[in-house]
Short mmCIF file of C-alpha atoms and ligand atoms in Angstrom, two decimals:
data_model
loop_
_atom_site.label_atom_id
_atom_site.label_comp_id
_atom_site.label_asym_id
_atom_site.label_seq_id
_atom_site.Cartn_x
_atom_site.Cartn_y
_atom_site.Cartn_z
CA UNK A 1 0.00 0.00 0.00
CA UNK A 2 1.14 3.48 -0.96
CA UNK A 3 0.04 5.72 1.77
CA UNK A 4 2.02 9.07 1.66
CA UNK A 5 0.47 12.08 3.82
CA UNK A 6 -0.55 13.98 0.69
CA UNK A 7 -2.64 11.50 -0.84
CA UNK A 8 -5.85 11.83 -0.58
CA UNK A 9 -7.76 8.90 1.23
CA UNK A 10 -10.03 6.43 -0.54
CA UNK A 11 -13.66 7.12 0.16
CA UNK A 12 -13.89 3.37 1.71
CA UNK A 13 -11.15 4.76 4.16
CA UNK A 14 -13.22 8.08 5.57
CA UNK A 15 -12.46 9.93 2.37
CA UNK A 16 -14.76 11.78 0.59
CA UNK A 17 -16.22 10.21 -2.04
CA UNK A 18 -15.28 11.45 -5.67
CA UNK A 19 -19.08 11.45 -7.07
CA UNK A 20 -20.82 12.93 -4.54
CA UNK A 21 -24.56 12.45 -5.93
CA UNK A 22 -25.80 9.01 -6.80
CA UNK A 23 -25.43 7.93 -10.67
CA UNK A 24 -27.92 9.77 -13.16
CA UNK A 25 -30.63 6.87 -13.72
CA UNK A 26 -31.76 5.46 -17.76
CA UNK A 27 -34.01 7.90 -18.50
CA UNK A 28 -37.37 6.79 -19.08
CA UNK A 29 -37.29 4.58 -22.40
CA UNK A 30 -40.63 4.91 -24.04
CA UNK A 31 -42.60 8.41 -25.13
CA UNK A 32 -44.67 9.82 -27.68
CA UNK A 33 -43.06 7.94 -30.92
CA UNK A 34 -44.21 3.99 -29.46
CA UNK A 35 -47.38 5.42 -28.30
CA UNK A 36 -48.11 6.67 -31.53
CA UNK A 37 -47.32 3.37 -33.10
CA UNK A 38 -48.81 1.30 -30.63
CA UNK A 39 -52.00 3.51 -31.37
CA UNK A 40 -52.11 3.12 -34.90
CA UNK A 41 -51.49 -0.62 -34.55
CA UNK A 42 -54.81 -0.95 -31.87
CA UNK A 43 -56.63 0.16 -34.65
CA UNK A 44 -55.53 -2.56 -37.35
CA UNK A 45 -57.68 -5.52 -37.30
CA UNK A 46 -54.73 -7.92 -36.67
CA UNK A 47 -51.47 -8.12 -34.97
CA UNK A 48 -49.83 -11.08 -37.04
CA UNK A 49 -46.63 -10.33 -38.40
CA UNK A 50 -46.69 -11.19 -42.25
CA UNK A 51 -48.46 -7.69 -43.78
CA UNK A 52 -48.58 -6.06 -40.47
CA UNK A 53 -47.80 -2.33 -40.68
CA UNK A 54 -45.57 -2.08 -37.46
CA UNK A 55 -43.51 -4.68 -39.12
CA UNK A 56 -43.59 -3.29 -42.36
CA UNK A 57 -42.37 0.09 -40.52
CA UNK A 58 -39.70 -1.82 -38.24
CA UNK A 59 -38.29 -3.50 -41.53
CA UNK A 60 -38.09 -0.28 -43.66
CA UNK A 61 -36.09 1.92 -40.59
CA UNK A 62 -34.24 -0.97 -39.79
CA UNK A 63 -33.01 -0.31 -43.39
CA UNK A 64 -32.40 3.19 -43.13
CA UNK A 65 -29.67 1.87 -40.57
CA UNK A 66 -28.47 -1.32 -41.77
CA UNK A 67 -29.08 -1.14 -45.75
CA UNK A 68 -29.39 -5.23 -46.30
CA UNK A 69 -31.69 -6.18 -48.54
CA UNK A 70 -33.12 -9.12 -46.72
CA UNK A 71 -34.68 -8.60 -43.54
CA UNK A 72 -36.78 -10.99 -41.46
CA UNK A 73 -37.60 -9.47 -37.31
CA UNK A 74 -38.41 -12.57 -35.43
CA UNK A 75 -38.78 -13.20 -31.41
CA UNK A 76 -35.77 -12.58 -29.89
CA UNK A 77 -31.54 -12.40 -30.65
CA UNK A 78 -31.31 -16.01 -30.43
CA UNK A 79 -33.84 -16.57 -32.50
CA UNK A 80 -32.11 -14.27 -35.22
CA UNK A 81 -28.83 -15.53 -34.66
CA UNK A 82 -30.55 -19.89 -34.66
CA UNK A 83 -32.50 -18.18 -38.26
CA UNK A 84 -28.74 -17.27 -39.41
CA UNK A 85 -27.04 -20.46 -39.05
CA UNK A 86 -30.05 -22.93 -39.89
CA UNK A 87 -30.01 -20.71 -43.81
CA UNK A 88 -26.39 -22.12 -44.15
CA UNK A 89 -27.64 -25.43 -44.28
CA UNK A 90 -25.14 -26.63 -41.76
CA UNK A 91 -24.78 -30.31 -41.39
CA UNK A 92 -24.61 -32.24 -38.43
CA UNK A 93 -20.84 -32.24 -37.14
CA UNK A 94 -20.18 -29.24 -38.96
CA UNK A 95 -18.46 -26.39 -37.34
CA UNK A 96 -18.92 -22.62 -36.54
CA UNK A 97 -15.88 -20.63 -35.13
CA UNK A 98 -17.23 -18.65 -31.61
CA UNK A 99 -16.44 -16.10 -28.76
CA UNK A 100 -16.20 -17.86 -25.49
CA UNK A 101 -17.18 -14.81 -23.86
CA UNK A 102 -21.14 -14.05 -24.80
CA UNK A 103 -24.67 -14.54 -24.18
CA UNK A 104 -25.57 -18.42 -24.22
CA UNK A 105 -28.12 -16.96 -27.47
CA UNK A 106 -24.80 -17.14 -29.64
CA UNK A 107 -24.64 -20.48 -29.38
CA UNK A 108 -27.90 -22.00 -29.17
CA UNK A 109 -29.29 -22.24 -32.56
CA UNK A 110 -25.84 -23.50 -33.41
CA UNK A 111 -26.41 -26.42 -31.28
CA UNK A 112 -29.43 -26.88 -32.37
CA UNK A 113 -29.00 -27.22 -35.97
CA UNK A 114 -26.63 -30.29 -34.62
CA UNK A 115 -23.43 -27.90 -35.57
CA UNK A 116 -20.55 -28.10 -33.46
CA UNK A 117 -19.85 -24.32 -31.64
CA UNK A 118 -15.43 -24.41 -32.01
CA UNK A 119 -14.26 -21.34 -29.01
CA UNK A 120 -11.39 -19.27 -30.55
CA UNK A 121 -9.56 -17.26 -28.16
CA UNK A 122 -9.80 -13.16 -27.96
CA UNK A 123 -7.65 -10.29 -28.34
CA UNK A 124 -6.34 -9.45 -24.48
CA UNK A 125 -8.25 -6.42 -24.51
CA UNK A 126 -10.75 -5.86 -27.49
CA UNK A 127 -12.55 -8.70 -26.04
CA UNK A 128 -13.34 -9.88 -29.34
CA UNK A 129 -12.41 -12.88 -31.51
CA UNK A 130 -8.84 -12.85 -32.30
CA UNK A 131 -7.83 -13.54 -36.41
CA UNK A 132 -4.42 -15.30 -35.56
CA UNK A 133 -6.98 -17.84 -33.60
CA UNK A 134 -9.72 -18.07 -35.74
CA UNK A 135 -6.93 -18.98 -38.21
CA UNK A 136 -5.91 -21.65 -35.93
CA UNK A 137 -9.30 -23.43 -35.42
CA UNK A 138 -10.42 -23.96 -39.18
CA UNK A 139 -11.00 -26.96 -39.75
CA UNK A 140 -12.22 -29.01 -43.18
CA UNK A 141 -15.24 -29.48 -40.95
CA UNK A 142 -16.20 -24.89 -40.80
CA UNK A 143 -18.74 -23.41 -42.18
CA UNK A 144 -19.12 -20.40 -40.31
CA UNK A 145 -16.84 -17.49 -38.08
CA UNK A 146 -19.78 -16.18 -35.57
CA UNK A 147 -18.18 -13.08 -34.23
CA UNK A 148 -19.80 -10.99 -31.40
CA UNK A 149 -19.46 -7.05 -30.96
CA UNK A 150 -19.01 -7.71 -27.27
CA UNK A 151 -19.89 -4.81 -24.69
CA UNK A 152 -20.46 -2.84 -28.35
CA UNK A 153 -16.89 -2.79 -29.46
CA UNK A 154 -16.74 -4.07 -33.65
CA UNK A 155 -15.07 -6.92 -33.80
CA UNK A 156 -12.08 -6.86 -36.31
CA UNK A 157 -14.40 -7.07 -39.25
CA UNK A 158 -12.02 -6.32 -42.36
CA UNK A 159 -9.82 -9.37 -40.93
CA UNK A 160 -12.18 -12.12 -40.34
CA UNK A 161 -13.97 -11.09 -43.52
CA UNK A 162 -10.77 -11.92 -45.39
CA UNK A 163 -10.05 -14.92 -43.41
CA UNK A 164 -13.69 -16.31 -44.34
CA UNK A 165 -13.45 -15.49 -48.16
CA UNK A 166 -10.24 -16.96 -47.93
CA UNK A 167 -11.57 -20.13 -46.50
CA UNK A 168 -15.18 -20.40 -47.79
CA UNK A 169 -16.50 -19.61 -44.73
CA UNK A 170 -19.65 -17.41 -43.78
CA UNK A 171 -19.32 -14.60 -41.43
CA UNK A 172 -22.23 -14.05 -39.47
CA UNK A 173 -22.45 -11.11 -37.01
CA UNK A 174 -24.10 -11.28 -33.66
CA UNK A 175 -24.66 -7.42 -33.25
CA UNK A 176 -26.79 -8.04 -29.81
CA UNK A 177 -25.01 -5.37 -27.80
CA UNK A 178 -24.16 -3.35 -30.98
CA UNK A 179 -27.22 -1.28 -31.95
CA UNK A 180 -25.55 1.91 -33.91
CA UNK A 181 -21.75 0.35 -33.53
CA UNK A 182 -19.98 1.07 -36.95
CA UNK A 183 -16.93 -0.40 -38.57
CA UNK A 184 -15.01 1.16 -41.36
CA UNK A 185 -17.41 3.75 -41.69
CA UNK A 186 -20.38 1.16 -42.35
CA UNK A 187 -23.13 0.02 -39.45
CA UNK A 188 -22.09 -3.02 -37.62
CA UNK A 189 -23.92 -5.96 -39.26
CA UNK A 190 -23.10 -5.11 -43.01
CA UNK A 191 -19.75 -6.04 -43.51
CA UNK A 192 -20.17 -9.98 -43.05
CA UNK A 193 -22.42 -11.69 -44.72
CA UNK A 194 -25.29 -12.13 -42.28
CA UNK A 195 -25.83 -9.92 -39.42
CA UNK A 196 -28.53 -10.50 -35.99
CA UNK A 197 -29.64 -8.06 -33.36
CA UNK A 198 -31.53 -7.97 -30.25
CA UNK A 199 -34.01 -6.15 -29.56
CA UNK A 200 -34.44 -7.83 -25.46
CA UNK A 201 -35.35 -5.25 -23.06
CA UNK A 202 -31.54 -4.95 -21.23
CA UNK A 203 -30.28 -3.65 -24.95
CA UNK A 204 -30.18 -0.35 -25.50
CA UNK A 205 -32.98 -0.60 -28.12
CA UNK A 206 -35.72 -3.05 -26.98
CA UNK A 207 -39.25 -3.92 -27.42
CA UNK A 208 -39.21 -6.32 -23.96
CA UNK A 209 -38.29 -8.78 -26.38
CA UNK A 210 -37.70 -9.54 -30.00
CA UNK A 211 -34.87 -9.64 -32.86
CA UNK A 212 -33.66 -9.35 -36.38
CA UNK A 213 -31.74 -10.95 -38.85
CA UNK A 214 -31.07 -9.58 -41.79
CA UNK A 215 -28.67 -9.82 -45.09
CA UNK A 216 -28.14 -9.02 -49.00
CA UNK A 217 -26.37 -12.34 -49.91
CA UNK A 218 -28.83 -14.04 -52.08
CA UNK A 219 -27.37 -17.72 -51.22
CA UNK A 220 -28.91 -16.87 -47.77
CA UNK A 221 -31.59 -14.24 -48.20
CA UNK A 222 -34.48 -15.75 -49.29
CA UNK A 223 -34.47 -18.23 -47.07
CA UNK A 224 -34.47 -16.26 -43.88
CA UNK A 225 -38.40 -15.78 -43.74
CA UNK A 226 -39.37 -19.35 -44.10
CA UNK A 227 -36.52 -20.33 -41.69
CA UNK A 228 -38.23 -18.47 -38.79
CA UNK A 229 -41.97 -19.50 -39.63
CA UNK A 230 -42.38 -23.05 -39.47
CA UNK A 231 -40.63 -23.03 -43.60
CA UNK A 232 -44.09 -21.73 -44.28
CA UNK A 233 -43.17 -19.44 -47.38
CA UNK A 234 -45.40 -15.66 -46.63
CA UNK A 235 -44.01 -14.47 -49.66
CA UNK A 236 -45.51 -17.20 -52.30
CA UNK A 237 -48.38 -17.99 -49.83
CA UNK A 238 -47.24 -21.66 -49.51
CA UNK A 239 -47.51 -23.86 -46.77
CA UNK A 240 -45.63 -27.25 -47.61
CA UNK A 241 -42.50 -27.09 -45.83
CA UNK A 242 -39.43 -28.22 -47.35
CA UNK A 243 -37.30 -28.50 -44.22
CA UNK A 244 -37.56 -28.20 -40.52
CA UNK A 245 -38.04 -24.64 -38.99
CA UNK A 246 -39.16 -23.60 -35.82
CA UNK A 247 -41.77 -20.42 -35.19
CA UNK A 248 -39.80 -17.30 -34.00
CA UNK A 249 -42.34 -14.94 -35.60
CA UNK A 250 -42.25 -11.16 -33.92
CA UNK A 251 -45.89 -9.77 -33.27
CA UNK A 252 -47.25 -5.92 -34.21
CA UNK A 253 -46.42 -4.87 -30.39
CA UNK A 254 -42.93 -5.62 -30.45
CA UNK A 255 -42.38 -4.22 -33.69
CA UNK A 256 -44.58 -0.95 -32.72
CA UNK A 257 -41.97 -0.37 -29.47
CA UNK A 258 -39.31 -1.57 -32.04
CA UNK A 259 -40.03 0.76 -34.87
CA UNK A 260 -40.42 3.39 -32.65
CA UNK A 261 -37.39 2.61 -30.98
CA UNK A 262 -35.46 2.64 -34.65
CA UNK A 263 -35.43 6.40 -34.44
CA UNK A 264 -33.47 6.58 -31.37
CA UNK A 265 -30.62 4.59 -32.27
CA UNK A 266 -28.14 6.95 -33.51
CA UNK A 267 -28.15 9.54 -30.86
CA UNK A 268 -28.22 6.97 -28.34
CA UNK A 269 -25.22 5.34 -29.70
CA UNK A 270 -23.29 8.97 -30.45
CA UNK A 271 -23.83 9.50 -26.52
CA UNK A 272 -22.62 6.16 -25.25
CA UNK A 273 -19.32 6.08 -27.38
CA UNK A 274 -18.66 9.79 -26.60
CA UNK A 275 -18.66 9.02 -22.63
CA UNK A 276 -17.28 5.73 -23.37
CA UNK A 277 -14.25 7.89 -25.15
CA UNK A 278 -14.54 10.19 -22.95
CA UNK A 279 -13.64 7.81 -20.13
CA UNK A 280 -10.69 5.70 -22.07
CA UNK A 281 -8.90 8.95 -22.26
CA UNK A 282 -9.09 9.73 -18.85
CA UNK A 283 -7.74 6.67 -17.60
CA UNK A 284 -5.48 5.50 -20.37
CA UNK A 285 -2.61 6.55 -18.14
CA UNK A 286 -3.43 4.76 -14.55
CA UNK A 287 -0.53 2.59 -13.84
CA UNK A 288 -2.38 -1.05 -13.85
CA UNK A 289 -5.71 -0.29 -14.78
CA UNK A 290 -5.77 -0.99 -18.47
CA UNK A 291 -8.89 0.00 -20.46
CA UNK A 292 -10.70 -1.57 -23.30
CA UNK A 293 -9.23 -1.41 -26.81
CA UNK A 294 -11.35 0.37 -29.33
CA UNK A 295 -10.04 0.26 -32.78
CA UNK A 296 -9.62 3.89 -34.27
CA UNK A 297 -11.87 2.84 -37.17
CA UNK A 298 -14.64 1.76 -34.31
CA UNK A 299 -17.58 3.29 -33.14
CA UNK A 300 -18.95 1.39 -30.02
CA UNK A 301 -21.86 1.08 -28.56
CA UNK A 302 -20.80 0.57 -25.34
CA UNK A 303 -23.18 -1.47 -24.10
CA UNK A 304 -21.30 -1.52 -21.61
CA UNK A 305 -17.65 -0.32 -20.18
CA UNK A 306 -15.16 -3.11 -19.43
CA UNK A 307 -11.56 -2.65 -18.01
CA UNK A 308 -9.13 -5.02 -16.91
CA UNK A 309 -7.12 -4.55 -13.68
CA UNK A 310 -3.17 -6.00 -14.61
CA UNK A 311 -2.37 -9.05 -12.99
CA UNK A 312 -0.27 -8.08 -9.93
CA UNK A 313 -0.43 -4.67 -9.66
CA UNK A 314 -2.35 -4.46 -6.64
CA UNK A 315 -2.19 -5.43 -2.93
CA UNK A 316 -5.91 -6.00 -3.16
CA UNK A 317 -8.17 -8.26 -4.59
CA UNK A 318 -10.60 -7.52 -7.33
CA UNK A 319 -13.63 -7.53 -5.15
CA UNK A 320 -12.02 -4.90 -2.55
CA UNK A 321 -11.26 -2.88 -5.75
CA UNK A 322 -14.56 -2.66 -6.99
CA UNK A 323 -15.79 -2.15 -3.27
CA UNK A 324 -13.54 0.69 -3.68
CA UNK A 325 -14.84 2.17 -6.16
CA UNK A 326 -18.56 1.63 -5.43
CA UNK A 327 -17.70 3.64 -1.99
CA UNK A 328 -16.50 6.54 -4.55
CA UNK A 329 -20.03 6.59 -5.76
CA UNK A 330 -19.06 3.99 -9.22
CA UNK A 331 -21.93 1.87 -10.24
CA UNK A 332 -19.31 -0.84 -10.57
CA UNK A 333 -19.31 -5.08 -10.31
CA UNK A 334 -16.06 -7.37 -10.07
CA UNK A 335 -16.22 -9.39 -13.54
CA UNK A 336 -18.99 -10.31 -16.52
CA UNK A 337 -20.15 -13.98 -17.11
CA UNK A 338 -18.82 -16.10 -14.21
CA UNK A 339 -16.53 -18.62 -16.59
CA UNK A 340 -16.21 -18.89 -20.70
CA UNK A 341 -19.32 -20.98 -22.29
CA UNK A 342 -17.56 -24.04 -22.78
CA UNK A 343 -16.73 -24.52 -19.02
CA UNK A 344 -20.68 -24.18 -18.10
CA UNK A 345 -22.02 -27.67 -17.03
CA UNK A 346 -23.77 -27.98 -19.84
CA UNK A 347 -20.90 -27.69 -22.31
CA UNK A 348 -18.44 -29.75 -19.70
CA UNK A 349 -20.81 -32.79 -19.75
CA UNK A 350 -22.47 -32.61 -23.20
CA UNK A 351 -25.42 -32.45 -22.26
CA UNK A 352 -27.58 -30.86 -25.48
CA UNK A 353 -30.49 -33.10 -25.62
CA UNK A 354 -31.68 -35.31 -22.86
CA UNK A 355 -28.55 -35.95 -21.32
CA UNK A 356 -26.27 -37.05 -24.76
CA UNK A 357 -24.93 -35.09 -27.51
CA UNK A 358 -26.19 -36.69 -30.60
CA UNK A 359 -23.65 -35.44 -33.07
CA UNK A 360 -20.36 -37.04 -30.72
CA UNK A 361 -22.52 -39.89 -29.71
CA UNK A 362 -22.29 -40.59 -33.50
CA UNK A 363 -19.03 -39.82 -34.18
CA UNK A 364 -20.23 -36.89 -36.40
CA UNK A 365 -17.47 -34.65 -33.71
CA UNK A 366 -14.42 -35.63 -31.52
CA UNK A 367 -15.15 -32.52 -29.74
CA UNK A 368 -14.54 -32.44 -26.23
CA UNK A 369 -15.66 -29.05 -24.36
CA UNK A 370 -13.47 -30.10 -21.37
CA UNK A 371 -10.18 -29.83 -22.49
CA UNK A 372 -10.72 -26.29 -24.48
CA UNK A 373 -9.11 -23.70 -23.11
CA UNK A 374 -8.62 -19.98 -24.30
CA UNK A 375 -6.62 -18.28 -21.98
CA UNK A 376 -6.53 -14.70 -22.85
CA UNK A 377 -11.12 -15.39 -22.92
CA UNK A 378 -10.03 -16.95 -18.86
CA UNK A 379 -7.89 -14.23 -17.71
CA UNK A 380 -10.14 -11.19 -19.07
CA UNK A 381 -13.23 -13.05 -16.73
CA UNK A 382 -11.07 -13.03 -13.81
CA UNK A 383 -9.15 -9.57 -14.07
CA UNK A 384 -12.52 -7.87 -15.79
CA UNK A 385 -14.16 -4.71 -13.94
CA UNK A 386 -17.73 -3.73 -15.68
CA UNK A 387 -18.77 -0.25 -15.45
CA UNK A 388 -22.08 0.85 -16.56
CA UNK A 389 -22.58 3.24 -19.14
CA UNK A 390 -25.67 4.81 -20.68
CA UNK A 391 -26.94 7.46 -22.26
CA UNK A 392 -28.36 9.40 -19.64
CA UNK A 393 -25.17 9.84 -17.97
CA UNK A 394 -23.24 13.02 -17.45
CA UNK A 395 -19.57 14.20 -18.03
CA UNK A 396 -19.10 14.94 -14.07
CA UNK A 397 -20.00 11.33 -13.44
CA UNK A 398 -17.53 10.17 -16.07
CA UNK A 399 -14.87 12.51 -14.70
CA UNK A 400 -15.95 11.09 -11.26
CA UNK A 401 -15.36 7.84 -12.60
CA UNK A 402 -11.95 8.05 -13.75
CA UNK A 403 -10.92 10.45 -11.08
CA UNK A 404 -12.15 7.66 -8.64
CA UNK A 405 -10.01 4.92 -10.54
CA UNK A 406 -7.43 6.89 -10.28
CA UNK A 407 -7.63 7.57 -6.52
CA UNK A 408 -8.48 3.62 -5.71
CA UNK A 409 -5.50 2.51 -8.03
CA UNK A 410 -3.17 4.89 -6.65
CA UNK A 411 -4.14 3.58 -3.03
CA UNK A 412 -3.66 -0.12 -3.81
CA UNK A 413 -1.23 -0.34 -6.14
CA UNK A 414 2.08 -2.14 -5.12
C1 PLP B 501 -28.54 -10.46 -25.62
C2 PLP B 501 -27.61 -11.23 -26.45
C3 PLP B 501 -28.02 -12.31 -27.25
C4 PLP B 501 -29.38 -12.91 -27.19
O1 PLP B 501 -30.41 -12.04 -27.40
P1 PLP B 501 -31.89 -12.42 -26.87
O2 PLP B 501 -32.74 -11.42 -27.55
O3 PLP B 501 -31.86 -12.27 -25.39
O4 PLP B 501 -32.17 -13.81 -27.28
C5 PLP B 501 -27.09 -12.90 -28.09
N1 PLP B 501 -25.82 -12.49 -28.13
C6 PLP B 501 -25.38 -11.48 -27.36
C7 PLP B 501 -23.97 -11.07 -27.48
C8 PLP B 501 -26.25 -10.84 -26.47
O5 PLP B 501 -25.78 -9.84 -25.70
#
């Protein structure tokens, strides 16, 4: 501990706290623009998705944002992201390249079209798939690279673009915690070849629940309706299905909030990466605190804010950190998800479907979730700090923020 007599003392030891005032809340979600389409939808006559106006008017501002050609909203972001990998026509055994830090959503429909999920390590601090790993974990056996914007950041599109055309791979985009993120100029979403959203009510667009998938490839396009409706086909009014789909239609209430919700995207976003920014540059220089890495070509969403505390460079634990910092007045928790996916039970026992794992039980897959192991994914879980950020926040709690990091990692460091 580094206690000199003109430091000032940590708010957990009779200091005074850096943010005085308690954390500006989310400001109230809903107004004027989902009543009004909530009102025009009471008056339609039904609520079914296929013709419905709200739908209609989610699908055409959806495309003001993301301009793909295809567009199907269904139920939820697993169900976009289940839609995206049933259209490849994966086979059973077959493989699809994944983030071992995410939702359980990413990897669900994979599983369930009997494809094998393969974790590829991250980048220390981007949190997102790593190229030089992907690289390492194609197989004859991939189909797919499913990378995830995690916390908002873009994933290193332009790279594992390449490294699927090179390979004859899809790239599908789970853009969950991404709504407004851009890459390269272009909206998050449009640069692989498939991209699938969220719309559950903890993202920063919502409808309480619901999702999109969406894409101009024409391989996969036409397929996408069909693949969340049962393979019913809306658009030639056929109802002899051709393959096995389940229903993950969206209803006219979810896409009134959702259309609605459309129009505040972008200045949502624009607030959330400016006191994301704002905050990286504040703290870029605290010895041992080491925050995210946002590519200069990135706009994030930041769903959330995620540092990293260095690995020995404090006499404290992470949990007396973050108590720390909470007693500075920092809406702060110690870590994300409690372990990587493939160390849940369900991935350490195979246990997909009653029990067994069809696709190993037949020797479709030799995979064996116990012995993966990504360490940079393992370390980031254990060293991680989560910060909330949001849009109704203000720069004195930012500068709060990082002047409390500062004070806390200045106290404790070694
Ligand atoms: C939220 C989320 C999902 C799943 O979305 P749901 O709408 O809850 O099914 C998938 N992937 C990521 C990265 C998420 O954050």
């Amino acid at each position: 501990m580094n206690t000199t007599a003109t430091e000032t003392p940590i708010a957990l030891e009779g200091g005074n706290p850096e943010i005085a005032s308690a954390a500006p809340p989310v400001p109230h979600r809903w107004g004027a623009a989902e009543k009004e389409c909530l009102d025009a939808m009471l008056e339609q006559a039904s609520l079914f998705y296929w013709g419905g106006p709200q739908t209609q008017l989610l699908t055409e501002r959806f495309q003001k944002h993301y301009p793909l050609k295809y567009v199907m909203p269904c139920s939820s972001g697993t169900a976009a992201i289940h839609i995206a990998v049933s259209v490849l026509g994966i086979k059973p055994g077959e493989e699809v390249i994944v983030p071992p830090i995410t939702d359980m959503g990413t990897v669900i429909g994979i599983l369930y079209q009997q494809g094998v999920p393969v974790f590829a390590d991250l980048g220390a601090h981007t949190y997102n798939l790593d190229p030089a790993d992907v690289r390492r974990k194609i197989t004859s056996k991939t189909r797919a690279i499913l990378a995830v914007h995690l916390t908002g950041n873009p994933a290193p599109l332009r790279e594992l673009r390449a490294l699927a055309d090179e390979h004859g791979l899809v790239l599908i985009e789970d853009c969950a915690q991404a709504w407004g993120a851009r890459y390269d100029g272009q909206p998050v979403g449009t640069l692989g070849h498939i991209g699938c959203y969220s719309l559950n009510d903890f993202k920063h667009i919502g409808c309480g629940d619901g999702g999109i998938v969406a894409t101009s490839d024409e391989r996969f396009g036409p397929l996408l309706q069909m693949s969340g409706d049962k393979a019913y086909d809306r658009v030639h009014g056929t109802k002899t299905p051709a393959f096995l789909a389940p229903n993950y239609r969206i209803t006219e209430p979810q896409s009134a909030v959702a259309a609605a919700q459309m129009e505040r995207m972008t200045g949502i976003t624009r607030r959330r990466h400016a006191l994301g920014m704002r905050l990286s540059a504040q703290i870029a220089d605290i010895p041992g605190v080491q925050p995210p890495e946002i590519d200069a070509k990135a706009i994030s969403s930041f769903w959330f804010y995620l540092l990293r505390l260095e690995e020995g460079a404090f006499s404290c634990d992470r949990t007396q950190f973050v108590k720390a910092l909470l007693a500075e007045g920092v809406v702060a928790q110690a870590g994300y998800i409690p372990m990587p996916l493939y160390q849940f039970d369900v991935f350490k026992n195979h246990h997909f479907f009653g029990g067994q794992w069809p696709v190993r039980d037949c020797g479709l897959t030799t995979m064996d979730y116990r012995k993966v192991s990504c360490p940079n994914a393992e370390a980031t879980l254990t060293s991680c700090v989560y910060l909330r950020i949001h849009q109704g926040m203000d720069e004195a709690y930012i500068d709060g923020t990082a002047r409390a990091l500062r004070k806390v990692a200045r106290h404790y460091h070694t």
